PDB file of C-alpha atoms in Angstrom:
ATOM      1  CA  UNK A   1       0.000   0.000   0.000  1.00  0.00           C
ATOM      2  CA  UNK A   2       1.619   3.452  -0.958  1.00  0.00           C
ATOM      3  CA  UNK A   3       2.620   5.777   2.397  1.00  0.00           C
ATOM      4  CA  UNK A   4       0.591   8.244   0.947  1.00  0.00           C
ATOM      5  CA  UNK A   5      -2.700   6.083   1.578  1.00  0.00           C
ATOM      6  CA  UNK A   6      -2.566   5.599   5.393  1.00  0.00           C
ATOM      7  CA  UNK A   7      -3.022   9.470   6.128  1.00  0.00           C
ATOM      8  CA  UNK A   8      -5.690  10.018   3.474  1.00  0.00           C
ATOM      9  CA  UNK A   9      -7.954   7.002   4.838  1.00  0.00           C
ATOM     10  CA  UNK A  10      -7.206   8.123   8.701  1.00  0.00           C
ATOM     11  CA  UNK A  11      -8.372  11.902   7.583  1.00  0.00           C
ATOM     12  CA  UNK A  12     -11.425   9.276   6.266  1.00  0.00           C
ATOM     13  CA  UNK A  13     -11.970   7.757   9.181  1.00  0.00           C
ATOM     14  CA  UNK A  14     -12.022  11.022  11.141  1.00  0.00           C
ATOM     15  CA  UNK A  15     -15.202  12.209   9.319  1.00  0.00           C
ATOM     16  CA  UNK A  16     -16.556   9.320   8.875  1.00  0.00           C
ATOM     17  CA  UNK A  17     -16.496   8.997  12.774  1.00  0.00           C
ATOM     18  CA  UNK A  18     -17.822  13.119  13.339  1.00  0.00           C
ATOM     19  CA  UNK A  19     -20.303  11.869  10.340  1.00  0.00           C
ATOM     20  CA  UNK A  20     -21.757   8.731  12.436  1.00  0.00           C
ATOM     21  CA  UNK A  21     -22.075  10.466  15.555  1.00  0.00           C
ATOM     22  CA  UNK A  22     -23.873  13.466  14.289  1.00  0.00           C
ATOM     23  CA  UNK A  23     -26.157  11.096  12.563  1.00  0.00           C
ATOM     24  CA  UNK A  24     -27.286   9.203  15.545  1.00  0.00           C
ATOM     25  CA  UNK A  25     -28.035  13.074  16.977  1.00  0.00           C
ATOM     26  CA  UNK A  26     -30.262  13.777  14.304  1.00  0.00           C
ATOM     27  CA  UNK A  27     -31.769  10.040  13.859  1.00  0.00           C
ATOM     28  CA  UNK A  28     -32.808  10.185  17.355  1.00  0.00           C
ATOM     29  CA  UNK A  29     -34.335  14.369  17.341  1.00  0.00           C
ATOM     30  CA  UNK A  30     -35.613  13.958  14.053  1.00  0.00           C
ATOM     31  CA  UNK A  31     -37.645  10.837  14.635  1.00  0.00           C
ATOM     32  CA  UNK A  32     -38.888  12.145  18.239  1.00  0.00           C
ATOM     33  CA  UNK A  33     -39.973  15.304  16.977  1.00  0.00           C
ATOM     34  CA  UNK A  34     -41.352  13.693  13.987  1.00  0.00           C
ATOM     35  CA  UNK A  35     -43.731  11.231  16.160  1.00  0.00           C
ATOM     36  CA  UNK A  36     -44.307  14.662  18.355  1.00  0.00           C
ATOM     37  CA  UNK A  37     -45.703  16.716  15.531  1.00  0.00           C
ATOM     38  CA  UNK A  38     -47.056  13.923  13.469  1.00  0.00           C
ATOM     39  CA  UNK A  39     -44.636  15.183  11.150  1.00  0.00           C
ATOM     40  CA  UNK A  40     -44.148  12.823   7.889  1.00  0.00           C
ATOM     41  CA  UNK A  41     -40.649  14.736   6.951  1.00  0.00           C
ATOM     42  CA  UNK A  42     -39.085  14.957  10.003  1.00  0.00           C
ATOM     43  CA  UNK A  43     -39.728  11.134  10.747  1.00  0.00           C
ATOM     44  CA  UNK A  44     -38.201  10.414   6.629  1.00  0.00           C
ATOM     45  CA  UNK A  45     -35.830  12.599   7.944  1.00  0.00           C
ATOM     46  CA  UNK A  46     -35.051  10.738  11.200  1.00  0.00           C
ATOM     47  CA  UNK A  47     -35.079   7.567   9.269  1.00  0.00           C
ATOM     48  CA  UNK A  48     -32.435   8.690   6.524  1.00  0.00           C
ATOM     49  CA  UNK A  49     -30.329   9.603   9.076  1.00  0.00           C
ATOM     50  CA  UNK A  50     -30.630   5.373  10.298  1.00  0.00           C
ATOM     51  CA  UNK A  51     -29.771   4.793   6.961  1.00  0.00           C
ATOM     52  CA  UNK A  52     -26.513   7.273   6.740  1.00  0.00           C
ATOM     53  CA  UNK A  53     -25.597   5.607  10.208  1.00  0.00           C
ATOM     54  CA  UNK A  54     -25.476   1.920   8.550  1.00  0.00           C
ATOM     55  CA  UNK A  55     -23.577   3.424   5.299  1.00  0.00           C
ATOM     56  CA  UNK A  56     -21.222   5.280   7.861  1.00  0.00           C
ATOM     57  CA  UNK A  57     -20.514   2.280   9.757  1.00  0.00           C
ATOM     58  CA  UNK A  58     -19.640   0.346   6.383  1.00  0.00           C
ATOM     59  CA  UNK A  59     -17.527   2.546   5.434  1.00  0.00           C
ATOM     60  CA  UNK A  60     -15.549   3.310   8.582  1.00  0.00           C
ATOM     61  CA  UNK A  61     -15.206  -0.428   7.919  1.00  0.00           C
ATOM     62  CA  UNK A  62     -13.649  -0.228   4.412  1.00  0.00           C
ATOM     63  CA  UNK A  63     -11.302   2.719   5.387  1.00  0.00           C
ATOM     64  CA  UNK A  64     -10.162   0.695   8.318  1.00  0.00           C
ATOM     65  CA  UNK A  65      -9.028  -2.006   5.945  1.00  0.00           C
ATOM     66  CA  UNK A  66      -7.075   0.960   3.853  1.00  0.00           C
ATOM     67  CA  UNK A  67      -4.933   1.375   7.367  1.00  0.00           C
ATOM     68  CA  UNK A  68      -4.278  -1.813   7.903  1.00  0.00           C
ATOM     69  CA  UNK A  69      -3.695  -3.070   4.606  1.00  0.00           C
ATOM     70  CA  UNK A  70      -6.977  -4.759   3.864  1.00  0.00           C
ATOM     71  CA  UNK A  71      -6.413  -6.721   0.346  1.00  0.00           C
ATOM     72  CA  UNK A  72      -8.190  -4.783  -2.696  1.00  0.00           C
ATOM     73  CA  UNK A  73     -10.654  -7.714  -3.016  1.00  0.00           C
ATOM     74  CA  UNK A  74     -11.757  -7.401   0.833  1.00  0.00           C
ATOM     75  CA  UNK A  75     -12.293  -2.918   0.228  1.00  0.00           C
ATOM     76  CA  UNK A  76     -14.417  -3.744  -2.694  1.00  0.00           C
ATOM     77  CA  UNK A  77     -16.883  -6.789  -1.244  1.00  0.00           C
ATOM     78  CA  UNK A  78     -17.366  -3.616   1.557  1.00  0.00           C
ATOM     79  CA  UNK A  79     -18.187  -1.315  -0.979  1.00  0.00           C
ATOM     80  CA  UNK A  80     -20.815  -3.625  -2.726  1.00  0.00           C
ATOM     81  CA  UNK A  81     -22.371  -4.866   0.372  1.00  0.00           C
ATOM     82  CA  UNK A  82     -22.471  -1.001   1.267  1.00  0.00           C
ATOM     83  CA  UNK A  83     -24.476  -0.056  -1.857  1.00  0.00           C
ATOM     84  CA  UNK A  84     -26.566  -2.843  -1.450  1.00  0.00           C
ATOM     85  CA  UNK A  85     -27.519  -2.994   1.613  1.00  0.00           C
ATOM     86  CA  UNK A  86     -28.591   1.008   1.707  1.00  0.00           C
ATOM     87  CA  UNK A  87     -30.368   0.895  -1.406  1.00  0.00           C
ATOM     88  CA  UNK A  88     -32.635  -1.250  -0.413  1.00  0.00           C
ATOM     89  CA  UNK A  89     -33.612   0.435   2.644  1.00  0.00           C
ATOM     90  CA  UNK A  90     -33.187   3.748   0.555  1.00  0.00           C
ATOM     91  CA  UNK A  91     -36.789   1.915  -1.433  1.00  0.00           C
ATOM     92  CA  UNK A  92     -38.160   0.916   1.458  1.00  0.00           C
ATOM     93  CA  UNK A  93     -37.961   4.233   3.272  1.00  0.00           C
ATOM     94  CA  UNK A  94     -39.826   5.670  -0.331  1.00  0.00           C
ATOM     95  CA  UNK A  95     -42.816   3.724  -0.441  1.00  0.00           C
ATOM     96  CA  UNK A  96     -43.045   4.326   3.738  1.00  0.00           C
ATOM     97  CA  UNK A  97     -43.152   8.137   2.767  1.00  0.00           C
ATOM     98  CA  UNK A  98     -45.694   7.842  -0.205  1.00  0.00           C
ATOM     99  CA  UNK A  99     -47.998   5.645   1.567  1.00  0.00           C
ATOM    100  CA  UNK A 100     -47.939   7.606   4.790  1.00  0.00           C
ATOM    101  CA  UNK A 101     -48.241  11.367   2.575  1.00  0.00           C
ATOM    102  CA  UNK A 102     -50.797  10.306   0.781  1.00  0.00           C
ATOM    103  CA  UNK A 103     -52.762   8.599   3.634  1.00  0.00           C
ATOM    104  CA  UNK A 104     -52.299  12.150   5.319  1.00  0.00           C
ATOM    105  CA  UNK A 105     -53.571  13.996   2.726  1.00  0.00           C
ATOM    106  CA  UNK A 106     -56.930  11.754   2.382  1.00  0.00           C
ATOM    107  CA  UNK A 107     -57.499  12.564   6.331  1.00  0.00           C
ATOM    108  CA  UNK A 108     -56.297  16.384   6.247  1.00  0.00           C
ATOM    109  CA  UNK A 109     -54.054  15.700   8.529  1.00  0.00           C
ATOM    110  CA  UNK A 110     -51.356  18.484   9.316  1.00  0.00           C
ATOM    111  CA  UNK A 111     -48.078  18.584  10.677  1.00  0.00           C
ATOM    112  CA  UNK A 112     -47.664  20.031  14.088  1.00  0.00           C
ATOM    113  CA  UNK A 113     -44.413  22.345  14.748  1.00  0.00           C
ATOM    114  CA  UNK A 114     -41.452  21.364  16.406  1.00  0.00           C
ATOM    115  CA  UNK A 115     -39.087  23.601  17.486  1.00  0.00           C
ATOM    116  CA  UNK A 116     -36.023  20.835  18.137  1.00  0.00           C
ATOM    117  CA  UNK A 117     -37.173  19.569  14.592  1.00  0.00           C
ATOM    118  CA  UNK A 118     -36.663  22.875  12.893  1.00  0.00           C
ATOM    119  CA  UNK A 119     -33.201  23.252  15.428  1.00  0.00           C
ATOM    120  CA  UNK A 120     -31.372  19.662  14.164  1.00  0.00           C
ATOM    121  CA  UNK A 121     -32.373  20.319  10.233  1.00  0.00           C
ATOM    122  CA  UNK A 122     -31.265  24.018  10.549  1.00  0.00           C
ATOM    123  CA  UNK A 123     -28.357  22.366  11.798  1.00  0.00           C
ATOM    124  CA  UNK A 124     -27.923  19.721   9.291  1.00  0.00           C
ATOM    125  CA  UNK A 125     -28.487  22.519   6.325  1.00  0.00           C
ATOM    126  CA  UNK A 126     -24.984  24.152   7.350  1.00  0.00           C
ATOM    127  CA  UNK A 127     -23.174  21.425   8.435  1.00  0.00           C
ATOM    128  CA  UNK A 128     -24.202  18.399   5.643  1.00  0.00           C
ATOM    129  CA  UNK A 129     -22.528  20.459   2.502  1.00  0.00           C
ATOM    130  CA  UNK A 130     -19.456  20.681   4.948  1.00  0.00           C
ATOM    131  CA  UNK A 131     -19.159  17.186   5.021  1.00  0.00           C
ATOM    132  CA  UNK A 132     -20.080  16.303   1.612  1.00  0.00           C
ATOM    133  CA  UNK A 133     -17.228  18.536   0.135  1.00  0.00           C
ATOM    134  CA  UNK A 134     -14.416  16.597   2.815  1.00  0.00           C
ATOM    135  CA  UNK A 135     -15.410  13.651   1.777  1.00  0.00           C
ATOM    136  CA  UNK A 136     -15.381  13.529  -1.843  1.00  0.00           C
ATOM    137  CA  UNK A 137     -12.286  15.122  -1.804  1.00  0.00           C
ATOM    138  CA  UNK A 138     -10.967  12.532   0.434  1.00  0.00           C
ATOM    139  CA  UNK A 139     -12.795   9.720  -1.644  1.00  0.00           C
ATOM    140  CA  UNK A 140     -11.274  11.127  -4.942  1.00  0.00           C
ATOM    141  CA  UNK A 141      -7.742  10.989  -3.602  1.00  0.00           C
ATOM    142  CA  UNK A 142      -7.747   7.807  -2.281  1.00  0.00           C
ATOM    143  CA  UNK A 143     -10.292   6.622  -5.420  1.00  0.00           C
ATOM    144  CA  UNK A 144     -12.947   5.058  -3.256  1.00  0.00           C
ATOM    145  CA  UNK A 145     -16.240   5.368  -5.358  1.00  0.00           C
ATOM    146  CA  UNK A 146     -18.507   4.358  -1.530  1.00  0.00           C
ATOM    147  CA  UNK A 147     -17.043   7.334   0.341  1.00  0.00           C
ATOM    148  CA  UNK A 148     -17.562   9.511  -2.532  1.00  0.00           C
ATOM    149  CA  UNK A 149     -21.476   8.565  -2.621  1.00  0.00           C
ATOM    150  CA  UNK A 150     -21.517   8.374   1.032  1.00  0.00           C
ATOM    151  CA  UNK A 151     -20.767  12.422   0.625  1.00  0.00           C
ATOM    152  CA  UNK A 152     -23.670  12.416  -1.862  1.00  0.00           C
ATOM    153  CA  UNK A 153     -25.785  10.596   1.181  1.00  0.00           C
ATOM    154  CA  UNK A 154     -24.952  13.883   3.157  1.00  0.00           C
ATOM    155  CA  UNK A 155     -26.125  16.582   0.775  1.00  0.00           C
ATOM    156  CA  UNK A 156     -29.328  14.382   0.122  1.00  0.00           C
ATOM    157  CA  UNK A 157     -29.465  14.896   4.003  1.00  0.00           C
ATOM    158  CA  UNK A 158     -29.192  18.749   3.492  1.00  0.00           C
ATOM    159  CA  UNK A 159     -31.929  18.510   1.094  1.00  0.00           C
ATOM    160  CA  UNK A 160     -34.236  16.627   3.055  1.00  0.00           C
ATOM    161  CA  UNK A 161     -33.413  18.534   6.063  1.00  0.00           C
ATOM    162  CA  UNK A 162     -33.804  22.344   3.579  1.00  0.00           C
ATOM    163  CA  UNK A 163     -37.518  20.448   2.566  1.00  0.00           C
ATOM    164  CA  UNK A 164     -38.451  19.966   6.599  1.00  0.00           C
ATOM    165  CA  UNK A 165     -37.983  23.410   7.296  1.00  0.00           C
ATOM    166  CA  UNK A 166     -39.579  24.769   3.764  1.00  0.00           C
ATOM    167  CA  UNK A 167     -42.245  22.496   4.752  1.00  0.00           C
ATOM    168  CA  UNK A 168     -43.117  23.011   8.645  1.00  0.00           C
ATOM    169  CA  UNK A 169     -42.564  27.019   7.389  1.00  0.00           C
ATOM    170  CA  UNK A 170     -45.234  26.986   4.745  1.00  0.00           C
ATOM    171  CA  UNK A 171     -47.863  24.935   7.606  1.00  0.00           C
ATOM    172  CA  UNK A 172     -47.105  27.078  10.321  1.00  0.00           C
ATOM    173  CA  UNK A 173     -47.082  30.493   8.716  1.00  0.00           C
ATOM    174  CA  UNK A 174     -49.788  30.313   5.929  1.00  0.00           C
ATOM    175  CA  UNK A 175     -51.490  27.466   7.021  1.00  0.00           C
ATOM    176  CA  UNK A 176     -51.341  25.010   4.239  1.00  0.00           C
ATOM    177  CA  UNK A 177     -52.053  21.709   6.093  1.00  0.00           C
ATOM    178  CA  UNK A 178     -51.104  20.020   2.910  1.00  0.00           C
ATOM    179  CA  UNK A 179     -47.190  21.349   2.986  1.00  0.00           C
ATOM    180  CA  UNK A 180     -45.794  19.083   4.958  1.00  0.00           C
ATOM    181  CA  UNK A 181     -47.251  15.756   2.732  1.00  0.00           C
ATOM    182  CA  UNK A 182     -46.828  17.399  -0.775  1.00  0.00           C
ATOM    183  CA  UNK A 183     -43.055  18.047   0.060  1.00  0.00           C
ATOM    184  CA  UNK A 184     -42.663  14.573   1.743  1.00  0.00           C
ATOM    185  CA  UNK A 185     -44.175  13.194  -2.044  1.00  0.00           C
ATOM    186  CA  UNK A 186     -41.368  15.332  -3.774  1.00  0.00           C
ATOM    187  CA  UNK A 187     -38.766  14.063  -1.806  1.00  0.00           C
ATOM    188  CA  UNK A 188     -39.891  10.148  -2.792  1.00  0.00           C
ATOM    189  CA  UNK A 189     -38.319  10.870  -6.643  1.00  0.00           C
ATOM    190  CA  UNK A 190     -34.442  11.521  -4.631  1.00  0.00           C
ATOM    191  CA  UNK A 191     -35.117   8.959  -2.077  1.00  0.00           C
ATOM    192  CA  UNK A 192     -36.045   6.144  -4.443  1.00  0.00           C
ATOM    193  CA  UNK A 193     -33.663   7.337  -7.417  1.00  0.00           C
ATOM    194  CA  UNK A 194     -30.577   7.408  -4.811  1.00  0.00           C
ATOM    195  CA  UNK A 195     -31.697   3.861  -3.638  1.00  0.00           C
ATOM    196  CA  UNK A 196     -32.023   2.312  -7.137  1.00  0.00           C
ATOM    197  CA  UNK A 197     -28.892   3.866  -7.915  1.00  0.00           C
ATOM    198  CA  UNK A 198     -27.041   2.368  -4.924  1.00  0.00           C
ATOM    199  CA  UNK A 199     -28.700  -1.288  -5.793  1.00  0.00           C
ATOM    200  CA  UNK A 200     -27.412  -0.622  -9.595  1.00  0.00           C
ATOM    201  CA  UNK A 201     -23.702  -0.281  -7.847  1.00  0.00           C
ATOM    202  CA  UNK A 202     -23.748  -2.702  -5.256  1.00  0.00           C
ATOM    203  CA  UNK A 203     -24.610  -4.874  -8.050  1.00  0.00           C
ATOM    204  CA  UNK A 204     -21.914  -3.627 -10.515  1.00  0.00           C
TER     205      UNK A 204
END
């Protein structure tokens, strides 16, 4: 393994392990509030952040083979079972939302505020792009295709958490009851097209 590799995957592992814990933060906030406020996004929310938590782990896994010298074979069965394993609950996580939006949207139902919701995505919003940017630099140098998507994981995370506060915004202040369930539906397309992408990798 070149010298040059050990420091690039530690630097790797570092956000990888600031990446985890944050996500079990917001996993935890998101899907409280979420069951709080009856909130469809901030649950899909909570739940991505599961999801970013099991593709974290994975790849915390691969980099720690790049330190110790992990055979090329080994790094890339990690990578596959990565993809795989995500995208699937990536689809899953898609036809939760739909069914659960559109079941809302037969009843009326509206989403209820929640301050520590709005606080964790405002959060995620700055800090996901931050992360996304150090790791595909990281994953370019050290040409690891799973942490480069796993930085694509985190801006889908700033987009879902930008669509929970454009959401809860639009139901608190005007009053559209409907917000919250109509964003959750657009949100579906990135979910499921991320997950089928994943699959379409992991199967590569």
């Amino acid at each position: 393994m070149p010298a040059s590799i050990h420091p690039l995957a530690q630097r790797g592992l570092r956000i990888e392990y600031v990446s985890v814990a944050w996500m079990a933060f917001e996993c935890l906030v998101g899907l409280y509030s979420g069951w709080r406020a009856g909130s469809i996004l901030l649950v899909a929310f909570g739940l991505d952040s599961f999801l970013e938590i099991i593709a974290g782990g994975t790849l915390i896994w691969r980099l720690r083979k790049s330190v110790t010298g992990g055979s090329s074979a080994g790094i890339q069965r990690a990578e596959q079972r990565s993809s795989l394993i995500v995208g699937s609950v990536l689809l899953l996580l898609a036809v939760y939302v739909t069914g659960t939006s559109l079941g809302h949207l037969i009843i009326h139902q509206a989403a209820d505020a929640s301050w520590s919701g709005l606080a964790i995505a405002g959060a995620s919003v700055v800090l996901m792009p931050v992360l996304t940017v150090g790791k595909r630099r990281i994953g370019r140098a050290l040409d690891s295709a799973a942490l480069m998507e796993d930085g694509m994981c985190n801006l889908t995370c700033a987009y879902m958490a930008g669509t929970v506060l454009l959401g809860a915004g639009l139901t608190a202040w005007l009053g559209w009851w409907w917000a919250d369930s109509v964003a959750a539906l657009v949100l579906v397309y990135f979910i499921a097209s991320e997950g089928w992408e994943a699959i379409q990798k992991g199967r590569a």
